[in-house]
Short mmCIF file of C-alpha atoms in Angstrom, two decimals:
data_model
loop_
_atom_site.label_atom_id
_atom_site.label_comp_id
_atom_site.label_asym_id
_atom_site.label_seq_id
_atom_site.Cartn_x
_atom_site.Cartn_y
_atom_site.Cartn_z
CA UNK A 1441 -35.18 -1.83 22.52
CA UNK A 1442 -38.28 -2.41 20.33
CA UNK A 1443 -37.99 -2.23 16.38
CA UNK A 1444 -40.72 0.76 16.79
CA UNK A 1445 -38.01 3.13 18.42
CA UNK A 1446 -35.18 1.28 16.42
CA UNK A 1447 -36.86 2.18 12.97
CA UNK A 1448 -36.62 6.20 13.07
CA UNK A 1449 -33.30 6.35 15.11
CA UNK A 1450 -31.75 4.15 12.54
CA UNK A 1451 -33.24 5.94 9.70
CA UNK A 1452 -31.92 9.76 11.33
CA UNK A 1453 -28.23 8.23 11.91
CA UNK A 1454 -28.76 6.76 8.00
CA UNK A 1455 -29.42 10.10 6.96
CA UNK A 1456 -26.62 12.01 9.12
CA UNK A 1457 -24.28 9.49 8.10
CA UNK A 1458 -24.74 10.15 3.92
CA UNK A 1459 -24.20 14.07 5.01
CA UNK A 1460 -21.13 13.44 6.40
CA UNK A 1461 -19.84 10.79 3.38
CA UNK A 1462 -21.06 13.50 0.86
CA UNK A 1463 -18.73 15.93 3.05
CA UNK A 1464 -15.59 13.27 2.62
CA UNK A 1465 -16.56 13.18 -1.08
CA UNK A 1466 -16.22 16.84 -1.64
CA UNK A 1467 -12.89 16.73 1.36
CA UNK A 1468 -11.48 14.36 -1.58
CA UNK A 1469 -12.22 16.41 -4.08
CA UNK A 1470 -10.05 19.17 -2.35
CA UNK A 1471 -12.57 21.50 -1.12
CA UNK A 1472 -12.04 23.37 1.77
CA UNK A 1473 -15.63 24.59 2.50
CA UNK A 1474 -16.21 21.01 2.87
CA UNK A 1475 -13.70 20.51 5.32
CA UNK A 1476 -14.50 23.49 7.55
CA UNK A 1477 -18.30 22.10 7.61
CA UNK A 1478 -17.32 18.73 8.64
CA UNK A 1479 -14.86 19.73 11.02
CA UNK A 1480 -17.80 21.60 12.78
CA UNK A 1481 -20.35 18.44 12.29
CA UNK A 1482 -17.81 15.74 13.93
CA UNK A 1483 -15.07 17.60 15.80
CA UNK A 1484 -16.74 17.28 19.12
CA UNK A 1485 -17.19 13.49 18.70
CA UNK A 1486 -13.65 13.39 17.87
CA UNK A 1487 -12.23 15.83 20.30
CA UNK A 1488 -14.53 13.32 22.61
CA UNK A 1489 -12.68 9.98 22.04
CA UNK A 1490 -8.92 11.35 21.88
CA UNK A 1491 -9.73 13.55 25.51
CA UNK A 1492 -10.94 10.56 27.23
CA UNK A 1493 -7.26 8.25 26.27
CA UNK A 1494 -4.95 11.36 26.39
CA UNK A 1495 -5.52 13.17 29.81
CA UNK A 1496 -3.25 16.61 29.12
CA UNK A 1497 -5.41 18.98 27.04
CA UNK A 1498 -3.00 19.82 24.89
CA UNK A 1499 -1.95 16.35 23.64
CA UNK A 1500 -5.57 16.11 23.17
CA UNK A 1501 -5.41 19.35 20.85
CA UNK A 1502 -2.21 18.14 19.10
CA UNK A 1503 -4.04 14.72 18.54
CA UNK A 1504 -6.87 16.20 17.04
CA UNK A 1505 -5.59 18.77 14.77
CA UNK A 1506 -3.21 15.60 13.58
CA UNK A 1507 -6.46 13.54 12.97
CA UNK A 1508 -7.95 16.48 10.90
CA UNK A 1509 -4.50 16.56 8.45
CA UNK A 1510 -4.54 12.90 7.85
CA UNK A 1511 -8.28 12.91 7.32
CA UNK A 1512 -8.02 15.41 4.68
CA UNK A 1513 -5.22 13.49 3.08
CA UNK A 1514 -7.13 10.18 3.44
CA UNK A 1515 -10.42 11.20 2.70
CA UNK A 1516 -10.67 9.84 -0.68
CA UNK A 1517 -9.59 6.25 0.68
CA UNK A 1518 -12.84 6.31 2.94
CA UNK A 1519 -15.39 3.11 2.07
CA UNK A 1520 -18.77 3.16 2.85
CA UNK A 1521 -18.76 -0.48 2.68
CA UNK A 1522 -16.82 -1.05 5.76
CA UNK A 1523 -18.54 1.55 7.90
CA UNK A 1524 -19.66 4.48 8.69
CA UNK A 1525 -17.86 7.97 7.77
CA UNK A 1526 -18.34 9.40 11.38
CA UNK A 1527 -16.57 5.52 12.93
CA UNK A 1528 -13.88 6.09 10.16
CA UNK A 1529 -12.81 9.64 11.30
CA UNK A 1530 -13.12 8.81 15.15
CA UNK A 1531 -11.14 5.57 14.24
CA UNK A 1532 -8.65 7.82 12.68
CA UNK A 1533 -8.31 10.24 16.05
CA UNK A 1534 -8.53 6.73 18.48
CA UNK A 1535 -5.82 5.81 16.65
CA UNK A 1536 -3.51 9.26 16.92
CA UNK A 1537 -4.77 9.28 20.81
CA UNK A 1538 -2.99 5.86 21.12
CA UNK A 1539 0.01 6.28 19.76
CA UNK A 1540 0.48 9.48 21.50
CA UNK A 1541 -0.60 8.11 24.92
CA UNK A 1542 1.60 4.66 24.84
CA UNK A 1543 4.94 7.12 23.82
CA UNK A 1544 4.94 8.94 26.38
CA UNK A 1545 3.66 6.80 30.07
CA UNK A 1546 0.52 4.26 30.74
CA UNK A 1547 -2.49 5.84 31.27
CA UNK A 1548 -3.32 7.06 34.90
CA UNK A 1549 -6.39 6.41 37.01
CA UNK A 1550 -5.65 9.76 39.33
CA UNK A 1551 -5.56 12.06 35.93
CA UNK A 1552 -8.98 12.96 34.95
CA UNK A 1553 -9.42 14.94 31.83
CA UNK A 1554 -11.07 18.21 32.87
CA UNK A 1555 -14.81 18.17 32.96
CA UNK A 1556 -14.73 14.21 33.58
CA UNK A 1557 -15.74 12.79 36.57
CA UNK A 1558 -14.07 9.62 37.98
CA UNK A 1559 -17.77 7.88 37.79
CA UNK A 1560 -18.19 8.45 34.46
CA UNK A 1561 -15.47 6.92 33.41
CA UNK A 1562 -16.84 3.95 31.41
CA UNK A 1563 -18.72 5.02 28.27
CA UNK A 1564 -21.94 4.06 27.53
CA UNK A 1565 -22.84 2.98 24.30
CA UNK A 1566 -26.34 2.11 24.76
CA UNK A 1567 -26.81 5.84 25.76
CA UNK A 1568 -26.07 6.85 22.35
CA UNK A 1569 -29.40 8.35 20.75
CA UNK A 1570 -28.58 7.43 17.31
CA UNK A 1571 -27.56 4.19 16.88
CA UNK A 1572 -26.75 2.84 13.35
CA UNK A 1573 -27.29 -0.85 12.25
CA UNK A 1574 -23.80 -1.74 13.17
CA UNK A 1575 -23.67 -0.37 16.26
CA UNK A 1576 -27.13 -1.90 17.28
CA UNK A 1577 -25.47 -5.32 16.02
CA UNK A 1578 -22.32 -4.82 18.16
CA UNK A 1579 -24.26 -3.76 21.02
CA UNK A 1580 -26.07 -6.81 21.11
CA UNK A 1581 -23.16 -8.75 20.95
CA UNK A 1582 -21.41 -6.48 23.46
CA UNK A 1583 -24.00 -7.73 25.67
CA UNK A 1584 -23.62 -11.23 25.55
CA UNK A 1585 -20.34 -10.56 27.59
CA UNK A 1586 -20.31 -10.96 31.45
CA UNK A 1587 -20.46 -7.63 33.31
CA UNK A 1588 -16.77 -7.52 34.12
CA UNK A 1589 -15.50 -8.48 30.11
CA UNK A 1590 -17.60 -5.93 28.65
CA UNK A 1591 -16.33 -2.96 31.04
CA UNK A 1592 -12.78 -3.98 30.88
CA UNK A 1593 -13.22 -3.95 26.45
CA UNK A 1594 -15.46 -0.36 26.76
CA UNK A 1595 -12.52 0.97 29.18
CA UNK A 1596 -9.58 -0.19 26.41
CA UNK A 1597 -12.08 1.24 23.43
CA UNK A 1598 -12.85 5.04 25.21
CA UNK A 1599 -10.05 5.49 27.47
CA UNK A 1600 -7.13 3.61 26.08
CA UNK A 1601 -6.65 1.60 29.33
CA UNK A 1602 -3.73 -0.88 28.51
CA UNK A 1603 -3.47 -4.15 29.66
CA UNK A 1604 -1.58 -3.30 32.67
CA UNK A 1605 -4.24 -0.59 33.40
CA UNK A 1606 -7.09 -3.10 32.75
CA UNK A 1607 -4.81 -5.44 35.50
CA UNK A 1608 -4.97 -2.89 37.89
CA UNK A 1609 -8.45 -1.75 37.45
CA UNK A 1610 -10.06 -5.60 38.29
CA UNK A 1611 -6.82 -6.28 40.38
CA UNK A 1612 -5.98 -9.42 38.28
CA UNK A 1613 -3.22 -10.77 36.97
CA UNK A 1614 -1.71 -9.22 33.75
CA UNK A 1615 -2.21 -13.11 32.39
CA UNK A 1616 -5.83 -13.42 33.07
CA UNK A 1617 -6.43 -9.70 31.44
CA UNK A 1618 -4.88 -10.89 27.99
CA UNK A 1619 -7.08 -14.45 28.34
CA UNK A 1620 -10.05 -12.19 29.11
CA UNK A 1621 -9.60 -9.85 25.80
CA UNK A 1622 -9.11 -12.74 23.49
CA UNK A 1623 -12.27 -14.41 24.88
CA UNK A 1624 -14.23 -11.55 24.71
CA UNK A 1625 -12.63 -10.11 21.40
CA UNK A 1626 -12.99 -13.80 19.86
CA UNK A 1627 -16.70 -14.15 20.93
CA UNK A 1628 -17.66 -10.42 19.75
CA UNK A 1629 -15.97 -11.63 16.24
CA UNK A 1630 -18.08 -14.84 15.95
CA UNK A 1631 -21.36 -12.91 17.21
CA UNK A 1632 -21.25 -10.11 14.83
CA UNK A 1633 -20.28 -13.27 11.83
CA UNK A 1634 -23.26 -15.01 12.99
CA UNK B 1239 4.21 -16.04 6.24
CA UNK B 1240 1.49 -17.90 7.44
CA UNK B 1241 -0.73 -16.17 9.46
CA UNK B 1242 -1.80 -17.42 13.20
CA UNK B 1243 -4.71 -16.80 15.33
CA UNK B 1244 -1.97 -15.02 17.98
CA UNK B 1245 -1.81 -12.58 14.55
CA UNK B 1246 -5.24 -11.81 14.53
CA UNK B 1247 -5.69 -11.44 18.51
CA UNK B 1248 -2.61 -9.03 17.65
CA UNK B 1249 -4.49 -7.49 15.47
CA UNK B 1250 -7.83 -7.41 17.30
CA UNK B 1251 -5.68 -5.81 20.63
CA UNK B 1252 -3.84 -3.35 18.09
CA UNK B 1253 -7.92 -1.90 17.28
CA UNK B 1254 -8.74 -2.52 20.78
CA UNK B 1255 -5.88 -0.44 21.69
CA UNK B 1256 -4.39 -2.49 24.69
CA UNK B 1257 -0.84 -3.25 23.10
CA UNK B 1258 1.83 -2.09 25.30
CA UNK B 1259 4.35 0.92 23.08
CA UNK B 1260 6.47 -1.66 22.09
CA UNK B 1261 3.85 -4.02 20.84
CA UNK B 1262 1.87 -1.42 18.71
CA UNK B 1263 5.43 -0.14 17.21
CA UNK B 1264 6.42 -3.50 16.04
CA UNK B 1265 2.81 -4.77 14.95
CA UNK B 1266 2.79 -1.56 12.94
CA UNK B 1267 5.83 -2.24 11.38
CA UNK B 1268 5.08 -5.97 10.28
CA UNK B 1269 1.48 -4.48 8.73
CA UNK B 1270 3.59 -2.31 6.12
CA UNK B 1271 5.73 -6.12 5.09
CA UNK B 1272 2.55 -8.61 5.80
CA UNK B 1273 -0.67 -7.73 3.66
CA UNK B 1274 -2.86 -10.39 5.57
CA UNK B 1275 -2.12 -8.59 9.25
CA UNK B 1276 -2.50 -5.31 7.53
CA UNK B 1277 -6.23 -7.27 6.71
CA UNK B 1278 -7.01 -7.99 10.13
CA UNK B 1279 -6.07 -5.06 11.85
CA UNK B 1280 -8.59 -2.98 9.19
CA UNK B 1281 -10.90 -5.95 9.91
CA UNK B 1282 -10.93 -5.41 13.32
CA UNK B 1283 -11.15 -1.72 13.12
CA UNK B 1284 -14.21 -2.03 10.95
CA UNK B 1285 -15.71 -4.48 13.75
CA UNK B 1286 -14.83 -2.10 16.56
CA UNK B 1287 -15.89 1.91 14.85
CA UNK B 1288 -19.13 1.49 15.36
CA UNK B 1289 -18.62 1.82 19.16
CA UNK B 1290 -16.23 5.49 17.93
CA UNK B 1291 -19.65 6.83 16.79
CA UNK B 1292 -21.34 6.46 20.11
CA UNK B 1293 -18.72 8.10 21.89
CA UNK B 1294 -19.99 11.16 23.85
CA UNK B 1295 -19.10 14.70 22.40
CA UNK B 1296 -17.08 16.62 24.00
CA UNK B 1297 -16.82 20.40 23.05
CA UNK B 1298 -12.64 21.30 23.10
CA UNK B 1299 -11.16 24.03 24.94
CA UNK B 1300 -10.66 26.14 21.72
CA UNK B 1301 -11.70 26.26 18.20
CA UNK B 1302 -8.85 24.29 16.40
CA UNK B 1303 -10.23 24.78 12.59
CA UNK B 1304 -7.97 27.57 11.82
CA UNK B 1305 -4.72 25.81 13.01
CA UNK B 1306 -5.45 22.67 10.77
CA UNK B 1307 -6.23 24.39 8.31
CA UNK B 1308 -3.23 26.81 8.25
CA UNK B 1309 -1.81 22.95 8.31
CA UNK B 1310 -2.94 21.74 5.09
CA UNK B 1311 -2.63 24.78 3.50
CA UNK B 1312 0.83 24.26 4.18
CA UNK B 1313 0.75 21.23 1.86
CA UNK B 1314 0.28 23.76 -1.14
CA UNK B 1315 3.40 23.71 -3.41
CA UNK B 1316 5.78 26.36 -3.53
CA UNK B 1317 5.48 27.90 0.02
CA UNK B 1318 8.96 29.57 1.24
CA UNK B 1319 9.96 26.70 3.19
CA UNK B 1320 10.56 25.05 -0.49
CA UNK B 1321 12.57 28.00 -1.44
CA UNK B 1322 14.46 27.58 1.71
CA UNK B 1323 15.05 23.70 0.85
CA UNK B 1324 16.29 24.87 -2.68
CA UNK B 1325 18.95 26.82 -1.45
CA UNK B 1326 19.54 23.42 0.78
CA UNK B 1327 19.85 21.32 -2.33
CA UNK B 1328 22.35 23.53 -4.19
CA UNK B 1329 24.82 23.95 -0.99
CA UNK B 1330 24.54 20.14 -0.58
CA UNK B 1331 25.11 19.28 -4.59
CA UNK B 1332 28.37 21.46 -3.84
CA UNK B 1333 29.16 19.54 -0.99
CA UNK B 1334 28.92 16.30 -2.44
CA UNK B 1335 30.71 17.44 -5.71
CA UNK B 1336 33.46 18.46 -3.30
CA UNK B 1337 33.39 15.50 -1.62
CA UNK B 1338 34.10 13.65 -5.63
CA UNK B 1339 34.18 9.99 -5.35
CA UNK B 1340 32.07 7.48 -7.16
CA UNK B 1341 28.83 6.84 -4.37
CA UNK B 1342 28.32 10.68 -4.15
CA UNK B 1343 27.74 11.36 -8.44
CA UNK B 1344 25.62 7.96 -7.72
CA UNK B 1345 23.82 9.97 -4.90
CA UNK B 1346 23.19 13.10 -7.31
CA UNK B 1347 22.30 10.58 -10.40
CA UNK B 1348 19.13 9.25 -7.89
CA UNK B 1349 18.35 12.83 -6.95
CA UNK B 1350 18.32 13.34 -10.56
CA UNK B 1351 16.46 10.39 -12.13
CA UNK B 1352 14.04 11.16 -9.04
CA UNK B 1353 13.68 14.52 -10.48
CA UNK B 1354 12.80 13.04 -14.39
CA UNK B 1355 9.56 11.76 -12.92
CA UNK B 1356 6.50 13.66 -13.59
CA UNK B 1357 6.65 17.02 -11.18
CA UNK B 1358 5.44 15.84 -8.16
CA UNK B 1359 5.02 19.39 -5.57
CA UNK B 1360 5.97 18.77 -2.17
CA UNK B 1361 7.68 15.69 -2.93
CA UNK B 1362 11.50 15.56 -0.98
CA UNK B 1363 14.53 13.02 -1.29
CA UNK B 1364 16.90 12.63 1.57
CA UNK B 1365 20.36 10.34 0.72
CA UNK B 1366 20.65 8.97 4.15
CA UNK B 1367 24.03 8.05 4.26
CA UNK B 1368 27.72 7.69 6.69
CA UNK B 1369 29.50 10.19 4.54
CA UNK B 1370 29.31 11.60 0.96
CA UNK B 1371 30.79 8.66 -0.39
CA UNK B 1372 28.39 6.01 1.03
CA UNK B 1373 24.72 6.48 0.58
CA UNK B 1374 22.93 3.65 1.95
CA UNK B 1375 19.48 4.26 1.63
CA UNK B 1376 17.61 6.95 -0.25
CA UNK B 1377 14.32 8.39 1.01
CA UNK B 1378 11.69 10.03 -0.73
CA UNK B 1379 8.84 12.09 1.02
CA UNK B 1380 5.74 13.39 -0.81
CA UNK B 1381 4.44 15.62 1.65
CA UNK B 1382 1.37 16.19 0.18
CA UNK B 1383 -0.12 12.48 0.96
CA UNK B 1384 2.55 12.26 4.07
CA UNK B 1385 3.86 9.69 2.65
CA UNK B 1386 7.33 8.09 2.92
CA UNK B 1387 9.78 5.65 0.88
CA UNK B 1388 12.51 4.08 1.71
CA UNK B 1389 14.67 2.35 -1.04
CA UNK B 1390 17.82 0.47 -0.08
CA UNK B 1391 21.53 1.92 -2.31
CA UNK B 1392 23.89 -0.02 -0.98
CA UNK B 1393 22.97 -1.20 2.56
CA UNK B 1394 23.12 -4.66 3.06
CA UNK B 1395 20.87 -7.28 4.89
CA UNK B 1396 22.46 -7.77 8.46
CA UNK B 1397 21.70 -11.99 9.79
CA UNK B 1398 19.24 -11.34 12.95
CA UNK B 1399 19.20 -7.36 12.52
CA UNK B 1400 16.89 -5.13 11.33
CA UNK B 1401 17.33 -0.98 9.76
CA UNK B 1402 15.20 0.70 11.68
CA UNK B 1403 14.56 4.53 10.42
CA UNK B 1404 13.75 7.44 13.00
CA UNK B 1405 12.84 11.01 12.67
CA UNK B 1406 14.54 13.70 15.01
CA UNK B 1407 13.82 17.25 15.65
CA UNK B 1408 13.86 18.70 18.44
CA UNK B 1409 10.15 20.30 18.20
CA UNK B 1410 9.47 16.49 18.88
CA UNK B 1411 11.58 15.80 21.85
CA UNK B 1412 13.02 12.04 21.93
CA UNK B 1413 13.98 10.23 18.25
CA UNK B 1414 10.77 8.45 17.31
CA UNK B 1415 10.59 5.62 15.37
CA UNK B 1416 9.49 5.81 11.56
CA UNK B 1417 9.35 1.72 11.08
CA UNK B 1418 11.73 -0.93 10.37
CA UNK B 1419 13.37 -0.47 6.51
CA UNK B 1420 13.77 -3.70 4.21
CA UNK B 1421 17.87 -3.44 3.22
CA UNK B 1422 16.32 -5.30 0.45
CA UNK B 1423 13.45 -3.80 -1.27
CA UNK B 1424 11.48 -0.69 -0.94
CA UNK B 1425 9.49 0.42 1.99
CA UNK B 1426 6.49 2.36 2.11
CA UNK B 1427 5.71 4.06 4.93
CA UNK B 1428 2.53 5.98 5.44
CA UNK B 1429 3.68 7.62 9.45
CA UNK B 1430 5.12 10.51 8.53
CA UNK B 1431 1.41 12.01 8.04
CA UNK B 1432 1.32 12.14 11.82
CA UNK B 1433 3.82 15.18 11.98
CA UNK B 1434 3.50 18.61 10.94
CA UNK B 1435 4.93 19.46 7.76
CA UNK B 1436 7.97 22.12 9.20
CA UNK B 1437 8.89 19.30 11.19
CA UNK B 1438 9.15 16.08 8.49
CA UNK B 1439 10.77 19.22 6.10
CA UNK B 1440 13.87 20.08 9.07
CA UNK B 1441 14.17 16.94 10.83
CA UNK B 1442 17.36 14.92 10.79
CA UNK B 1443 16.48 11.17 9.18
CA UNK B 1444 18.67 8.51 10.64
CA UNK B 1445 18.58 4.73 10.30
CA UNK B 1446 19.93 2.61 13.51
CA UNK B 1447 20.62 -1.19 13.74
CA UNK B 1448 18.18 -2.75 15.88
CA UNK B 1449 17.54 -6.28 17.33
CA UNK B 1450 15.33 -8.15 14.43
CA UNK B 1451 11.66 -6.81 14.15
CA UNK B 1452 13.00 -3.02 15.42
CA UNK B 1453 13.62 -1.75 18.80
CA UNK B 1454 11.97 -2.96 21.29
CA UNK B 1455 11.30 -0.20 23.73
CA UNK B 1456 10.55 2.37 20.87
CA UNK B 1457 13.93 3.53 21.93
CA UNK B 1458 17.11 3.77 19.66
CA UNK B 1459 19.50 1.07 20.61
CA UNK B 1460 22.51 2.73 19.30
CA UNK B 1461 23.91 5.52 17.73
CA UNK B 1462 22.59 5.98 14.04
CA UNK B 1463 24.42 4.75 11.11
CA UNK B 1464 23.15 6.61 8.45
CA UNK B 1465 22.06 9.72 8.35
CA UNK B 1466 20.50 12.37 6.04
CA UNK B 1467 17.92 15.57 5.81
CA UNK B 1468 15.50 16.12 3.51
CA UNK B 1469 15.72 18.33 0.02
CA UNK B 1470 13.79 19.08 -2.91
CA UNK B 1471 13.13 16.94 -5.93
CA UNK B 1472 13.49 20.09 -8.62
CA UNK B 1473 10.62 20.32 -10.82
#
């Protein structure tokens, strides 16, 4: 990507980003309007990364409206510093999704959420239009992974694959999975410190 | 406790999201006793959310704004499910004064001290106990943050065991775990913000004695040795 196309994507996700922390500031300040218009700006996003680990609909709809309560109790405690607000709310549904997906069974390869096709399993993150500084940095990092690390850390991150799901998926041992995350988790840490 | 690079890969799986049930349960009990994993795992969440922005939107099957915020509405004081709990307290102050005996007026002298504290809506105290005369550990809910603590009466430290505390309803199915307790000091607990409010407000509390660290299968081991429901700190 060249700084030229960087420059205004990074500048649009800057500005959509301080919409959505002025939302959180007025959603910890108790106001409802607030709430209701950043429920409609990020729901989708959200609704996005807890369908894709929890393949029944309604879990999905559970772990979303469960994401919304605890973001409007724990919107005051949101810090700019350590990211952005939209990452901090879909950090907050990931989170619900998991839990709610390792109670009840592992997640299954046959069980597609509706709408998702078995190809398009893996998420992208380089087709996301706006990309802010952080995610540009972790991209790059992302991509100093062989082929196989990367896609077995995107499938954990968007679909909640375990590591039994991750040893079925590359038909390796449940051993080499773990050695594989802690590489790749290791070398992502000491890329995005460098 | 010194912390180890296995703690931070912990940690870094725990963001990641590939811990197995039992894993995430017990890593998220240690991060509410050990302030440096508690570090890490934000640490690693921070590293990780920018990949939660990118992910695709994806429109759901019905407009869910109304139910959560029927939900947090809920949180407002004063609502008739308080009334309801009322009525709760006062059979259950007759119960224990019928009961007499030294650990129940103990019981009611918590309940009341709890109640001296600046009035606090939505907050709940359950004396989660074996019988009237034996409180063990007294809980205190403020519903409002979803937020839960713990403080030990008169349970005592078990060599090699750990408390572990469970909600149960039957809206949610199996028992399911609310963290290992410290029979020592007070426990905060911030879970109970996963559940809807009618459910943390009826459910049964009961504390279990679990292999050290807390079950691990995210299953209770044994039948519960204390137990207690939820009632209103009076204004």
């Amino acid at each position: 990507m060249s700084s030229a196309e960087a420059a205004p994507a990074a500048t649009e996700a800057k500005a959509a980003s301080d919409d959505l922390a002025r939302l959180l500031a007025r959603v910890a300040a108790r106001d409802t309007a607030a709430f209701a218009a950043l429920y409609r700006a990020t729901h989708a996003v959200l609704y996005g990364a807890v369908a894709r680990i929890l393949t029944r609909g309604d879990a999905s709809g559970e772990a979303l409206q469960e994401a919304y309560v605890r973001i409007w109790e724990k919107a005051g405690e949101f810090d700019p510093a350590k990211g952005s607000p939209l990452a901090w709310m879909a950090t907050i549904a990931r989170n619900r999704a998991l839990d709610e997906v390792r109670r009840v069974r592992p997640v299954s390869l046959e069980e597609m959420p509706e709408g998702f096709e078995p190809a398009a399993d893996t998420v992208d993150p380089l087709a996301a239009r706006d990309r802010s500084e952080r995610l540009a940095a972790l991209i790059a990092c992302l991509g100093n992974l062989e082929a196989d690390k990367r896609e077995a850390v995107l499938l954990a991150y968007y679909r909640g694959f375990s590591r039994d799901a991750l040893a079925k998926r590359f038909a390796a041992p449940t051993a080499t999975i773990k050695t594989w995350l802690r590489r790749s988790l290791m070398q992502l840490r000491d890329c995005l410190e460098s | 406790m010194t912390f180890s690079p296995d703690d931070d890969f912990a940690a870094a799986e725990y963001a990641l999201g590939t811990l197995e049930a039992g894993e995430r349960a017990a890593l998220v009990a240690r991060r509410l006793r050990e302030p440096d994993l508690d570090a890490a795992i934000r640490a690693w969440e921070a590293r990780l959310s920018p990949l939660a922005e990118a992910t695709p939107p994806l429109a759901p099957p019905t407009d869910f704004l109304p139910a959560i915020e029927a939900r947090i509405h809920a949180v407002a004081p004063a609502s008739d499910a308080v009334a309801t709990l009322r009525r709760r307290l006062t059979r259950w102050r007759a119960a224990a004064i019928g009961a007499t005996g030294i650990a129940a007026a103990l019981a009611i002298g918590i309940v009341g001290r709890e109640a001296t504290r600046p009035a606090a809506p939505g907050e709940f105290v359950a004396v989660l106990q074996k019988s009237p005369d034996s409180p063990a550990f007294v809980a205190t809910v403020n519903l409002a943050r979803g937020e839960l603590t713990v403080r030990p009466v008169a349970a005592r430290p078990q060599a090699g065991k750990s408390y572990e505390l469970w909600i149960i309803d039957p809206k949610l199915g199996a028992p399911r775990s609310l963290g290992v307790l410290d029979a020592s000091a007070v426990t905060r607990n911030p879970r109970l913000s996963g559940y809807d409010r009618s459910v943390v407000e009826d459910a049964t509390y009961a504390v279990t004695i679990e292999p050290e660290g807390g079950s691990s299968d995210g299953k209770p081991s044994g039948p519960p040795v204390f137990v207690g429901k939820l009632v209103p700190v009076e204004p």
